[in-house]
mmCIF file of C-alpha atoms and ligand atoms in Angstrom:
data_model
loop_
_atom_site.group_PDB
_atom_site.id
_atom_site.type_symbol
_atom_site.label_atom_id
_atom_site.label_comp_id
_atom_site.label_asym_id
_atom_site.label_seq_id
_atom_site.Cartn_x
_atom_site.Cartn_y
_atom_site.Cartn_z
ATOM 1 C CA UNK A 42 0.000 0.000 0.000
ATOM 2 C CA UNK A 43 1.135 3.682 -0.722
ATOM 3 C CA UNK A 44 1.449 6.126 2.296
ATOM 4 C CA UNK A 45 -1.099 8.526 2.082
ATOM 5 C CA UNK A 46 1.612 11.184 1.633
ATOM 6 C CA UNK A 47 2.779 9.707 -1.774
ATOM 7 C CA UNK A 48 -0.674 9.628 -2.733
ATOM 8 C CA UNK A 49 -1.482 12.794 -2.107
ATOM 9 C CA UNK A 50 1.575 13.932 -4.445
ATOM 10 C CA UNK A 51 0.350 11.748 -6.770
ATOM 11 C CA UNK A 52 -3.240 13.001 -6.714
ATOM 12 C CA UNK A 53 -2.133 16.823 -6.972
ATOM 13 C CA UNK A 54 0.010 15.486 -10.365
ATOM 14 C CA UNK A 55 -2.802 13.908 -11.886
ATOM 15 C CA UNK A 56 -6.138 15.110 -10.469
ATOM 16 C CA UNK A 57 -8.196 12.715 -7.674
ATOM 17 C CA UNK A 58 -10.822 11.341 -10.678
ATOM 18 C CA UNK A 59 -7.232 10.013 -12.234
ATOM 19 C CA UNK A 60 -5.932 7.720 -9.293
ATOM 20 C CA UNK A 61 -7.995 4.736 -8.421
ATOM 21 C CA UNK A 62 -7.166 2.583 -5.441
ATOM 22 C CA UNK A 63 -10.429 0.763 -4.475
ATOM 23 C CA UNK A 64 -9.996 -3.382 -4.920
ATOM 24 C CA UNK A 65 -12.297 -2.660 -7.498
ATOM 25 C CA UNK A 66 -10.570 -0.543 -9.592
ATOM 26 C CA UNK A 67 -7.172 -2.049 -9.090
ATOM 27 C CA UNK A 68 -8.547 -5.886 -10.207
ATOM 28 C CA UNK A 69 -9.414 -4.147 -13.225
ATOM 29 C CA UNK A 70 -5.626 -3.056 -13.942
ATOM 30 C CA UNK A 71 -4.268 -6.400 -12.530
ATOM 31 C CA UNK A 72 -4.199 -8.872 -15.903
ATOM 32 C CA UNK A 73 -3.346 -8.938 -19.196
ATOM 33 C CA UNK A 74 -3.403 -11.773 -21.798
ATOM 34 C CA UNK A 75 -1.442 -13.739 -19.823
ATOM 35 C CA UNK A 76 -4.402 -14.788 -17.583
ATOM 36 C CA UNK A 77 -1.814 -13.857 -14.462
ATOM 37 C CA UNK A 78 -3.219 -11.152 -12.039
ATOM 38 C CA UNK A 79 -1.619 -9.012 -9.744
ATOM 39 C CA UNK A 80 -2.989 -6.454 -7.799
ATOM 40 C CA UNK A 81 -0.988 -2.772 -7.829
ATOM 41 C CA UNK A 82 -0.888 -0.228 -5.101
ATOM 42 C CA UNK A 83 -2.808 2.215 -7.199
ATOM 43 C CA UNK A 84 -3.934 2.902 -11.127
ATOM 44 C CA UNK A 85 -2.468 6.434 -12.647
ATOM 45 C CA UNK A 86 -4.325 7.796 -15.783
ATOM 46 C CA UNK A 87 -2.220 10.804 -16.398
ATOM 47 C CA UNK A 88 -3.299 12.731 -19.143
ATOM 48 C CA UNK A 89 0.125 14.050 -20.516
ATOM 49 C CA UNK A 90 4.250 14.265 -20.683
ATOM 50 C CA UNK A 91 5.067 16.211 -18.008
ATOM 51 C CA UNK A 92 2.331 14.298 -15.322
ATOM 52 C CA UNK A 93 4.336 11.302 -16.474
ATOM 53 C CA UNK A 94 7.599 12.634 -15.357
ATOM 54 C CA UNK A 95 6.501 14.212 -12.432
ATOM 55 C CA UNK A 96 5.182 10.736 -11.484
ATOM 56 C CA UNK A 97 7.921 8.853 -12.309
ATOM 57 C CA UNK A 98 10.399 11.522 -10.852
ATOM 58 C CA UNK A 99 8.282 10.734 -7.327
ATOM 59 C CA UNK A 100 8.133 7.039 -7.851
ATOM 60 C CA UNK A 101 12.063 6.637 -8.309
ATOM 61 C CA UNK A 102 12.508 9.168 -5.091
ATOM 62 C CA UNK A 103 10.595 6.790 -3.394
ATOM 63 C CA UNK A 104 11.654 3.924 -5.216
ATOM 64 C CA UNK A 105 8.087 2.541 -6.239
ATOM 65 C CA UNK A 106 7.828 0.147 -9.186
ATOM 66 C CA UNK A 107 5.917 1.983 -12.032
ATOM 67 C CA UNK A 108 4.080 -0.331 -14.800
ATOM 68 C CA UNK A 109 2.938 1.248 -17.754
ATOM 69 C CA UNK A 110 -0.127 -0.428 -19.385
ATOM 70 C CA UNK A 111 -1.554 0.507 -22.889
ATOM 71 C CA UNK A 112 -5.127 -1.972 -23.500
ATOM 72 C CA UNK A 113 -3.586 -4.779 -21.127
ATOM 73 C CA UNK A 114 -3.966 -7.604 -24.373
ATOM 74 C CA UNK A 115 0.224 -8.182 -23.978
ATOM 75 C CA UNK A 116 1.207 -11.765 -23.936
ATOM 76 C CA UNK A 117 4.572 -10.748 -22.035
ATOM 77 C CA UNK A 118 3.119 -9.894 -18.736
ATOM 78 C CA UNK A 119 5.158 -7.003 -18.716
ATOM 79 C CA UNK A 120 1.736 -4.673 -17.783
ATOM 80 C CA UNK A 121 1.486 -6.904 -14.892
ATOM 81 C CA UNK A 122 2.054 -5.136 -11.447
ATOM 82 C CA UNK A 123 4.150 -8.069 -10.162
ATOM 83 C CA UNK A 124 4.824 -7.352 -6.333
ATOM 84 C CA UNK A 125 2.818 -4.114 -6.017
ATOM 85 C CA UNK A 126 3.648 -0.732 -7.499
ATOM 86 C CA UNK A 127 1.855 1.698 -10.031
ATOM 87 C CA UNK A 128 0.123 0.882 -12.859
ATOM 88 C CA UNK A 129 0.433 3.630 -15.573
ATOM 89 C CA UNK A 130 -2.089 3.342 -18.117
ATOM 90 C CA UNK A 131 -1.303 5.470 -21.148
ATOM 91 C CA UNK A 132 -4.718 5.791 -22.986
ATOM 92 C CA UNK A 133 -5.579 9.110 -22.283
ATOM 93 C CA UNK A 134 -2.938 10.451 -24.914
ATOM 94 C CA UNK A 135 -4.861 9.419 -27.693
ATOM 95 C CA UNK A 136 -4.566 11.372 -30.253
ATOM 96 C CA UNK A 137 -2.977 11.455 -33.446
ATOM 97 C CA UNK A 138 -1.416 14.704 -33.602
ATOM 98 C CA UNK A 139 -0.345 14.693 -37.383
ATOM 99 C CA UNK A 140 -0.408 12.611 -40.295
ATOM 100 C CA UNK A 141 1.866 14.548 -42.736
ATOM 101 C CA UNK A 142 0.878 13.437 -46.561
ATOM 102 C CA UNK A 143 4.001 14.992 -48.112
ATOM 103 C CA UNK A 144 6.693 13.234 -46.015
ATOM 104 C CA UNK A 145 4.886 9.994 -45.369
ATOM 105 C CA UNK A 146 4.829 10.075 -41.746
ATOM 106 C CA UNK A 147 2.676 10.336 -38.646
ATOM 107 C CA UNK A 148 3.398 11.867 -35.165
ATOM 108 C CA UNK A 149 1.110 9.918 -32.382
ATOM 109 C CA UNK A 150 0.455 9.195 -28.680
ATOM 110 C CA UNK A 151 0.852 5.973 -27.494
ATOM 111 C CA UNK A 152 -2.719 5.659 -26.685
ATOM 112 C CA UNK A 153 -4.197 5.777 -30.109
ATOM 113 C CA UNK A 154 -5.863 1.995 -30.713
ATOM 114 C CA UNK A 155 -3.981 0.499 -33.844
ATOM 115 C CA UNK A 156 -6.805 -0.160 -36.033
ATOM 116 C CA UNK A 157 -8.305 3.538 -35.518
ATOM 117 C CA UNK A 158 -4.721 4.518 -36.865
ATOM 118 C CA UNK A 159 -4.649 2.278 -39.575
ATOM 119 C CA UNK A 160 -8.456 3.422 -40.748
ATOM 120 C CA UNK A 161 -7.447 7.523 -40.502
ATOM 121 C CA UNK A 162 -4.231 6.904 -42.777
ATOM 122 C CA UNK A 163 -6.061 5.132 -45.043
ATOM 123 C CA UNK A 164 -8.405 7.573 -45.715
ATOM 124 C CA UNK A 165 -5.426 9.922 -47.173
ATOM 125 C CA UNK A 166 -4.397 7.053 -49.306
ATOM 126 C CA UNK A 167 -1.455 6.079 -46.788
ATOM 127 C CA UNK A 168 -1.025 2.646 -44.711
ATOM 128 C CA UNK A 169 0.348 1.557 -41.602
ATOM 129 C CA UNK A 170 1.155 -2.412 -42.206
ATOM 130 C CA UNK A 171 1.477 -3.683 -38.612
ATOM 131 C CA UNK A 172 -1.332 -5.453 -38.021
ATOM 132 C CA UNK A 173 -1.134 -7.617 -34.577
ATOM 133 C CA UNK A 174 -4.295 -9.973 -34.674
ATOM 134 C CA UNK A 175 -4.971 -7.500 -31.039
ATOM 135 C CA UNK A 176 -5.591 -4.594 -33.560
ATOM 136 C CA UNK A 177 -8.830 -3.545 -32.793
ATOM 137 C CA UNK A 178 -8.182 -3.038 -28.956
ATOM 138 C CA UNK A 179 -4.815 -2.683 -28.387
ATOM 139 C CA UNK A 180 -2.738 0.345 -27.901
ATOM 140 C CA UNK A 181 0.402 1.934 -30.529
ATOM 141 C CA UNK A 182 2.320 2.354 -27.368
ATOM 142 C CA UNK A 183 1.953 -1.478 -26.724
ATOM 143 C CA UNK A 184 2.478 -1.733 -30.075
ATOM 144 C CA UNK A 185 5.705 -0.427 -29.925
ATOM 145 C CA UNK A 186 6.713 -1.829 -26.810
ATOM 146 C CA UNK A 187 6.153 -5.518 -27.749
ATOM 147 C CA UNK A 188 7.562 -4.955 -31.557
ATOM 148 C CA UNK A 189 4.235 -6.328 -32.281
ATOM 149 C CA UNK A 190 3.721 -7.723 -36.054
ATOM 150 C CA UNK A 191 0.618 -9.440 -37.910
ATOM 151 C CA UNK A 192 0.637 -11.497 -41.088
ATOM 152 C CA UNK A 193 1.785 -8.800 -43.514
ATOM 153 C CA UNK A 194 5.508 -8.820 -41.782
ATOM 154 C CA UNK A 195 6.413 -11.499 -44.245
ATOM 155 C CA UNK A 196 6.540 -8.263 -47.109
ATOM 156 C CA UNK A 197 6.624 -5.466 -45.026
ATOM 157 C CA UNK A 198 8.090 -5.708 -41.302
ATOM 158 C CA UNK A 199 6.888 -5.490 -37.435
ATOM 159 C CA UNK A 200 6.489 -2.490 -35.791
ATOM 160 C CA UNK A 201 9.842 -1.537 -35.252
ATOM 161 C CA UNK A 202 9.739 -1.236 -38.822
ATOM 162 C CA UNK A 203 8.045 1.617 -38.554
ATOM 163 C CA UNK A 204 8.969 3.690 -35.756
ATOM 164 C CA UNK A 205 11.201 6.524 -36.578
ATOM 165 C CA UNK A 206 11.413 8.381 -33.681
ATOM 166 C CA UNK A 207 10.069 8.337 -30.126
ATOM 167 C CA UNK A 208 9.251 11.126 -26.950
ATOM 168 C CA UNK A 209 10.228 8.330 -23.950
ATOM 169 C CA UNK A 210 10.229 9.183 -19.673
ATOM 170 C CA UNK A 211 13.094 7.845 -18.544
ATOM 171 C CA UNK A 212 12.362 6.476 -15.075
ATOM 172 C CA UNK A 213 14.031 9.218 -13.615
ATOM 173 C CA UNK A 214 11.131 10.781 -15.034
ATOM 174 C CA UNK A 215 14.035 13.103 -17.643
ATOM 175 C CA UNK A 216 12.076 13.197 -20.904
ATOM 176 C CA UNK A 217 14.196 12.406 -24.343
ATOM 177 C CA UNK A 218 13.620 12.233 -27.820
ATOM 178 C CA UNK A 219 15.087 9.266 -30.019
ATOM 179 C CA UNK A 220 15.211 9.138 -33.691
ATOM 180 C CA UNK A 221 14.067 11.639 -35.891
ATOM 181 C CA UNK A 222 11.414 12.340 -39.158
ATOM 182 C CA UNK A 223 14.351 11.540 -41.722
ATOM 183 C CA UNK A 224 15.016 8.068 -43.116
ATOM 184 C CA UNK A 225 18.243 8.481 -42.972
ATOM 185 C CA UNK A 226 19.431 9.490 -39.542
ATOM 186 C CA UNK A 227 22.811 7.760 -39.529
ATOM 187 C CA UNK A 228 24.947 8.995 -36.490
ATOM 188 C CA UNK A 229 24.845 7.714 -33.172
ATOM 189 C CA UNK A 230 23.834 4.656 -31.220
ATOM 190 C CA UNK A 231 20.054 3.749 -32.831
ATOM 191 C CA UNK A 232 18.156 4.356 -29.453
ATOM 192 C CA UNK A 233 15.199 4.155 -31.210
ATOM 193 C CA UNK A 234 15.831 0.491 -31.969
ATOM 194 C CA UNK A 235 16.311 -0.468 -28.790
ATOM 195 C CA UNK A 236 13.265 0.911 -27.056
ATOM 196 C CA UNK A 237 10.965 -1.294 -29.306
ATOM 197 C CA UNK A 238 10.541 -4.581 -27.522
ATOM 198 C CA UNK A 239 11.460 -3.151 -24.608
ATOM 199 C CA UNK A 240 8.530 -4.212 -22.681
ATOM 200 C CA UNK A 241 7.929 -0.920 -20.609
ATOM 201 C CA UNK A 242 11.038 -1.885 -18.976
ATOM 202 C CA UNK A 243 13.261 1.161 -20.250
ATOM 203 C CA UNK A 244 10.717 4.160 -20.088
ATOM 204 C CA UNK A 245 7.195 5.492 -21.064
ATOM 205 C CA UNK A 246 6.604 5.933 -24.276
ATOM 206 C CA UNK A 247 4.889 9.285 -25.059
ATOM 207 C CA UNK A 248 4.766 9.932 -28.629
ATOM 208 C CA UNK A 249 5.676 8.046 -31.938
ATOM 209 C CA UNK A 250 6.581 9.149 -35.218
ATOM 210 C CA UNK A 251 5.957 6.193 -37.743
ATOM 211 C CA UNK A 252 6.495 5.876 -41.360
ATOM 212 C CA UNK A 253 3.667 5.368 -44.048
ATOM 213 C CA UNK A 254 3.298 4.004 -47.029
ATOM 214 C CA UNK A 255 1.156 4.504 -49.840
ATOM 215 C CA UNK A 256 -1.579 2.276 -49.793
ATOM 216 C CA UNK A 257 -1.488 -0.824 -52.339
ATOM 217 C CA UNK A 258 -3.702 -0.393 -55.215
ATOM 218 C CA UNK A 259 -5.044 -3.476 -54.844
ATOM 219 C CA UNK A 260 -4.691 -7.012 -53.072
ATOM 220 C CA UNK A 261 -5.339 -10.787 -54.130
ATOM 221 C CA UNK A 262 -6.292 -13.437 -51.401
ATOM 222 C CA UNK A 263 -5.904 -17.036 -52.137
ATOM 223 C CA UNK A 264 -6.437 -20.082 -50.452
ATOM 224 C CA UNK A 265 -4.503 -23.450 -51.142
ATOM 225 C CA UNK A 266 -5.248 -26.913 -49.496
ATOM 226 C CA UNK A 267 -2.279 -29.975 -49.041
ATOM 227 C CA UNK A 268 -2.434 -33.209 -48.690
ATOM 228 C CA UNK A 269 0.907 -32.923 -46.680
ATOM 229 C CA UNK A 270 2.674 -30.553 -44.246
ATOM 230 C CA UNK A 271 5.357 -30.739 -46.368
ATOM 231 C CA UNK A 272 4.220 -29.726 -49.466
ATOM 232 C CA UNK A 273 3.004 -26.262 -47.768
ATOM 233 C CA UNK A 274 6.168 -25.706 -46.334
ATOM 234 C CA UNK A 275 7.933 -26.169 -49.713
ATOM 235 C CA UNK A 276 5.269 -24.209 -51.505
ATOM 236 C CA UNK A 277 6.388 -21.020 -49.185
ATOM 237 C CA UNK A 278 9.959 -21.654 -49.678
ATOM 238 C CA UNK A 279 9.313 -21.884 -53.485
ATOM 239 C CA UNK A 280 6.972 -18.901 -54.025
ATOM 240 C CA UNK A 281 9.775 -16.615 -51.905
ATOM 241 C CA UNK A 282 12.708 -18.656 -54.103
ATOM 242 C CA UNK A 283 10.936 -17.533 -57.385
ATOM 243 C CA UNK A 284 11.025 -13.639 -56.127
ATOM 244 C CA UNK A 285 7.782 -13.127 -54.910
ATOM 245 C CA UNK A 286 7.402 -11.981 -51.604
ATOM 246 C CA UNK A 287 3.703 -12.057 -50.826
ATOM 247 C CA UNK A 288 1.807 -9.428 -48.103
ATOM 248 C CA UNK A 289 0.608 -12.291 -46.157
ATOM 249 C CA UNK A 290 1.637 -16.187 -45.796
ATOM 250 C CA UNK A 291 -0.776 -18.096 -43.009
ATOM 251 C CA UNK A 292 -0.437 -21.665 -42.088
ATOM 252 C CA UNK A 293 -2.798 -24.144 -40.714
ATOM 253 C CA UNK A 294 -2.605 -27.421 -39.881
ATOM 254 C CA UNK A 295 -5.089 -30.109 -40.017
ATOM 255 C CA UNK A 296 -5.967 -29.615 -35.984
ATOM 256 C CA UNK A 297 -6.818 -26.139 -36.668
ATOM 257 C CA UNK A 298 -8.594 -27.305 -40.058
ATOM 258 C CA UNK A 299 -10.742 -29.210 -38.124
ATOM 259 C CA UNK A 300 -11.996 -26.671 -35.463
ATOM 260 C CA UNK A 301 -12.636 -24.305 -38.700
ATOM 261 C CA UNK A 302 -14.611 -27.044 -40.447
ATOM 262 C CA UNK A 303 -16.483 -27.894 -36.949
ATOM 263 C CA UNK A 304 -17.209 -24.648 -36.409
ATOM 264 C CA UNK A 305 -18.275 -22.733 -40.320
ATOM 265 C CA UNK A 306 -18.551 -26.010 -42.382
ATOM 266 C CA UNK A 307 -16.452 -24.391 -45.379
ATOM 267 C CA UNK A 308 -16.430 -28.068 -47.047
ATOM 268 C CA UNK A 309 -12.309 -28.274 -46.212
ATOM 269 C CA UNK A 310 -11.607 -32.036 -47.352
ATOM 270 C CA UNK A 311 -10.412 -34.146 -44.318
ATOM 271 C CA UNK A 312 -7.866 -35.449 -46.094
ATOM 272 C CA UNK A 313 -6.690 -31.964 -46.411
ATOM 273 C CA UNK A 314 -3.720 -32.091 -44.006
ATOM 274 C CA UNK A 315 -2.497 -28.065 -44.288
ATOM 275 C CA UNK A 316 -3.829 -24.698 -45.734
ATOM 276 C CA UNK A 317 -1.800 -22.208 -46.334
ATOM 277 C CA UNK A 318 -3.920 -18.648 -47.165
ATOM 278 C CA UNK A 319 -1.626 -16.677 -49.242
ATOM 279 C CA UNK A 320 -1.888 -12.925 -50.159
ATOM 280 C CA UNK A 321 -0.340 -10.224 -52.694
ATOM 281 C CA UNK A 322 -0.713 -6.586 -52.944
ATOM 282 C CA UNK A 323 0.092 -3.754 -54.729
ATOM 283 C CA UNK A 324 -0.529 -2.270 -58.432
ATOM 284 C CA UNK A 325 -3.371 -4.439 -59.881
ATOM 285 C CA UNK A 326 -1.719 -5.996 -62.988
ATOM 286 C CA UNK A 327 1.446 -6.686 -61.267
ATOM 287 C CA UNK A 328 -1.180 -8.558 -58.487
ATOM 288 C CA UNK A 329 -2.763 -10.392 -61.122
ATOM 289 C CA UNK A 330 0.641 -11.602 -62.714
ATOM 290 C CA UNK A 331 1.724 -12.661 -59.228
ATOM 291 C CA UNK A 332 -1.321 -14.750 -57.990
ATOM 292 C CA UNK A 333 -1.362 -16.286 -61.385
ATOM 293 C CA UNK A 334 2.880 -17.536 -61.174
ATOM 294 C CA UNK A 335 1.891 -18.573 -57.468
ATOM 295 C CA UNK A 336 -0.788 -20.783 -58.250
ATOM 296 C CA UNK A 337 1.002 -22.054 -61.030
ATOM 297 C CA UNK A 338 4.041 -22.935 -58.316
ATOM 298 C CA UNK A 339 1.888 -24.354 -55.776
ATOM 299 C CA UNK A 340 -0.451 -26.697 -57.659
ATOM 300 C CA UNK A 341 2.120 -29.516 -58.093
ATOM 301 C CA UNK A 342 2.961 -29.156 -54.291
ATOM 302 C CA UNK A 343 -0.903 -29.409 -52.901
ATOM 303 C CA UNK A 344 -0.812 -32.886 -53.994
ATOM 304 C CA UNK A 345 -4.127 -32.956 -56.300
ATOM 305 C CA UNK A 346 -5.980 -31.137 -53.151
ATOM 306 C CA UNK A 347 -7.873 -27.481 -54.521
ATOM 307 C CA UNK A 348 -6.972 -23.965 -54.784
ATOM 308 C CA UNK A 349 -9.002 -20.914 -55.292
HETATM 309 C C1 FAD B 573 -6.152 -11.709 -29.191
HETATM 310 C C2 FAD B 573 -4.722 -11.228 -29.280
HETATM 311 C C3 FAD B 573 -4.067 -11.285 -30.480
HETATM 312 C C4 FAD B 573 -2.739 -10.862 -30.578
HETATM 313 N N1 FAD B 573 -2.113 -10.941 -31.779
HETATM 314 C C5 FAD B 573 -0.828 -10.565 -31.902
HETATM 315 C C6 FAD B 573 -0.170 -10.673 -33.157
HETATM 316 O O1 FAD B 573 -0.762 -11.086 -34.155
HETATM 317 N N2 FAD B 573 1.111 -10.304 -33.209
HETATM 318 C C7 FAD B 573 1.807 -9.830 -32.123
HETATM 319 O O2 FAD B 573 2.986 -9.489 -32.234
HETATM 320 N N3 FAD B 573 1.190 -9.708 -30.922
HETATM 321 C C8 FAD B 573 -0.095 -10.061 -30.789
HETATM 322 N N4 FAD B 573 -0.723 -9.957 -29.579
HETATM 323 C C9 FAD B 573 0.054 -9.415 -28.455
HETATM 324 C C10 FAD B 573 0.396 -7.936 -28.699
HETATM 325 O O3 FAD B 573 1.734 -7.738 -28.325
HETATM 326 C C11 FAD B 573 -0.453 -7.002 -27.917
HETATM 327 O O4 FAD B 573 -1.826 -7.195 -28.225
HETATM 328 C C12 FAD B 573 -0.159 -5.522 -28.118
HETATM 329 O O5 FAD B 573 1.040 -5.220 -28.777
HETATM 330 C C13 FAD B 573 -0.088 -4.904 -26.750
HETATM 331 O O6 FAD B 573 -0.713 -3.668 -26.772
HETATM 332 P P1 FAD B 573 -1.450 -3.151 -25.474
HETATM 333 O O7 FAD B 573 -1.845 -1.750 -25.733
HETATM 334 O O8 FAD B 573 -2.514 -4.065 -25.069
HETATM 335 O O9 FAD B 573 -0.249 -3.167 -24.425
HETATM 336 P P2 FAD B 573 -0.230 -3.753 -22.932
HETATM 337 O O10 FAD B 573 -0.622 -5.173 -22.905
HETATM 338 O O11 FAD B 573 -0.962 -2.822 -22.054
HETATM 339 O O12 FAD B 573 1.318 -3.649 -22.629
HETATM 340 C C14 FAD B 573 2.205 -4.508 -23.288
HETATM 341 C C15 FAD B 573 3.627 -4.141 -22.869
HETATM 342 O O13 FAD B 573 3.948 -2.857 -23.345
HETATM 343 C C16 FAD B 573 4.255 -1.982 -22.270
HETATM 344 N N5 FAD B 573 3.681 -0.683 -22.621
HETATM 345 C C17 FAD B 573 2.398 -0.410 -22.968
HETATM 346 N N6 FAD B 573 2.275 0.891 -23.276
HETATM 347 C C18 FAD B 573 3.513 1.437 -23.124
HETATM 348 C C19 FAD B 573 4.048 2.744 -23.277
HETATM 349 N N7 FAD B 573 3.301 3.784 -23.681
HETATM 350 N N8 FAD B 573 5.355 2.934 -23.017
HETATM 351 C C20 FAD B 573 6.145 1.920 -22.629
HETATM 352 N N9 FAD B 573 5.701 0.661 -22.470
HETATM 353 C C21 FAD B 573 4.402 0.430 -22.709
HETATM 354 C C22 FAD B 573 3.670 -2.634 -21.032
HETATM 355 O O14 FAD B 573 4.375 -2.276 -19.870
HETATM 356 C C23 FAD B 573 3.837 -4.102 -21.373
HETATM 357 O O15 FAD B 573 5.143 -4.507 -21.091
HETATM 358 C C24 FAD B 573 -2.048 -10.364 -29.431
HETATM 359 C C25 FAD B 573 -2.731 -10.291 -28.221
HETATM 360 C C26 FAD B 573 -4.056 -10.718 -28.136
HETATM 361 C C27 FAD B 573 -4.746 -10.651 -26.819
#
């Protein structure tokens, strides 16, 4: 438990209706995807930079553990308040504070839920590939954090991909910038680098700038069924030997095919022992060129099973 002192300092910091420390309210701050729970001392919403470092600038004067927490969906338990502490939940910066459509880049808190991101770029004909399966709920500053990636790493990267430059707390609660808006920002050790994946373990992070793309024209999704393991293991190592590095390459194995068949009936043979769901994008004819040469290099590998 905190002495009532410390809270106090932290309640003039943050405001009272931003500390919680009812059972309550801390059980609801206690888990992540993990399934472990643990409960902290107290919950801190701060609502920006400088509450953060005046919080962690108090916690590492009084040397009190300080977890920072984006959606709570990490599977690294590093959200989790193990032995008591603070649990810093980052979702009140949420906004995305520029999405500039001449350099390609976007400045953001870490609150900002990925998929929200991904939807506002799009609309300017830009894209943010990262897509963690957790998209929908889970936070760009967890993002970053875990170097999350989705299925389209296989063409274009994970997060850290991304990330040009970062606003981090330090936990002495000193506030630095990493990185920069260029794409070539050479000198120095690569900071930025090191702080994704770090699991909340080095600092806060406070802002992001990321990198866009422009968004594909178009994209192809195709679905191939094996008779073997084998042969959709060799069919990804021979559509990536012939030069084609497709947006997406998903694997499942005849377990998994059964669930799926249990539960949507999609007619998938039983004797269909793999599936891999393949995906291209980009201009459409080159699309159409590509998802033509990979069905014509994965048909003698399915071993007579279908493709669409
Ligand atoms: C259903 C599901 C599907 C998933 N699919 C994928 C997937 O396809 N690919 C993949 O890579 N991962 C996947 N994940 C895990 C993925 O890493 C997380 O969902 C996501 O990256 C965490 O975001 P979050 O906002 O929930 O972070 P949290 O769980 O709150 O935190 C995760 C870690 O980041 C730290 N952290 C959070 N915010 C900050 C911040 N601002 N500054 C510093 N540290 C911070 C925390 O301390 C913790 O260590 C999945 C998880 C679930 C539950």
């Amino acid at each position: 438990m905190l002495e009532s002192r410390i809270l106090e300092q932290i309640i003039t910091i943050v405001g009272s209706e931003n500390v919680a420390t009812e059972r309550q309210d801390l059980l609801c701050y206690g888990y992540d995807a993990t399934q472990m729970e643990f409960l902290p001392d107290a919950v801190v919403h701060p609502g920006n930079v400088d509450e953060i470092s005046q919080i962690m600038k108090l916690a590492n004067a009084e040397n009190i553990h300080v977890f920072p927490r984006g959606a709570g969906s990490g599977f690294t338990g590093g959200a989790l308040p193990k032995g008591g502490g603070i649990v810093l939940v980052v979702t009140r910066l949420n906004r995305i504070l520029r999405i500039d459509t001449e350099n390609l880049i976007a400045e953001v808190e870490p609150g900002v839920v990925t998929e929200q991101f991904q939807m506002e770029v799009e609309k300017l004909g830009l894209f943010y590939p990262p897509d963690p399966a957790s998209l929908k709920f889970s936070t760009l500053g967890g993002n970053v954090a875990e170097n999350a990636g989705g299925p389209r790493c296989v063409k274009y990267g994970v997060t850290r991909d991304f990330v040009m430059g970062l606003e981090v707390v330090l936990p002495t609660g000193d506030i630095i910038r990493t990185g920069g808006e260029t794409y070539k920002g050479v000198v120095g050790y690569d900071l930025t680098r090191l702080l994704c994946g770090s699991e909340g373990t080095l600092g806060i992070i406070t802002k992001i700038i990321f990198k866009l793309l422009p968004l594909p024209e178009a994209k192809k999704t195709m679905l191939t069924i094996f008779d073997s393991i084998d042969g959709a293991a060799r069919a990804v190592s021979t559509i990536i030997g012939n030069k084609i590095i497709p947006t997406t390459l998903e694997f499942m194995d005849h377990a998994t095919l059964q669930c799926v068949e249990k539960r949507f009936s999609l007619g998938i043979p039983d004797s269909g022992r793999a599936v891999l769901i393949i995906e291209v994008d980009g201009d459409r004819e080159l699309i159409e060129k590509q998802a033509a040469r990979i069905q014509e290099l994965v048909r003698p590998l399915a071993g007579g099973m279908q493709g669409s």
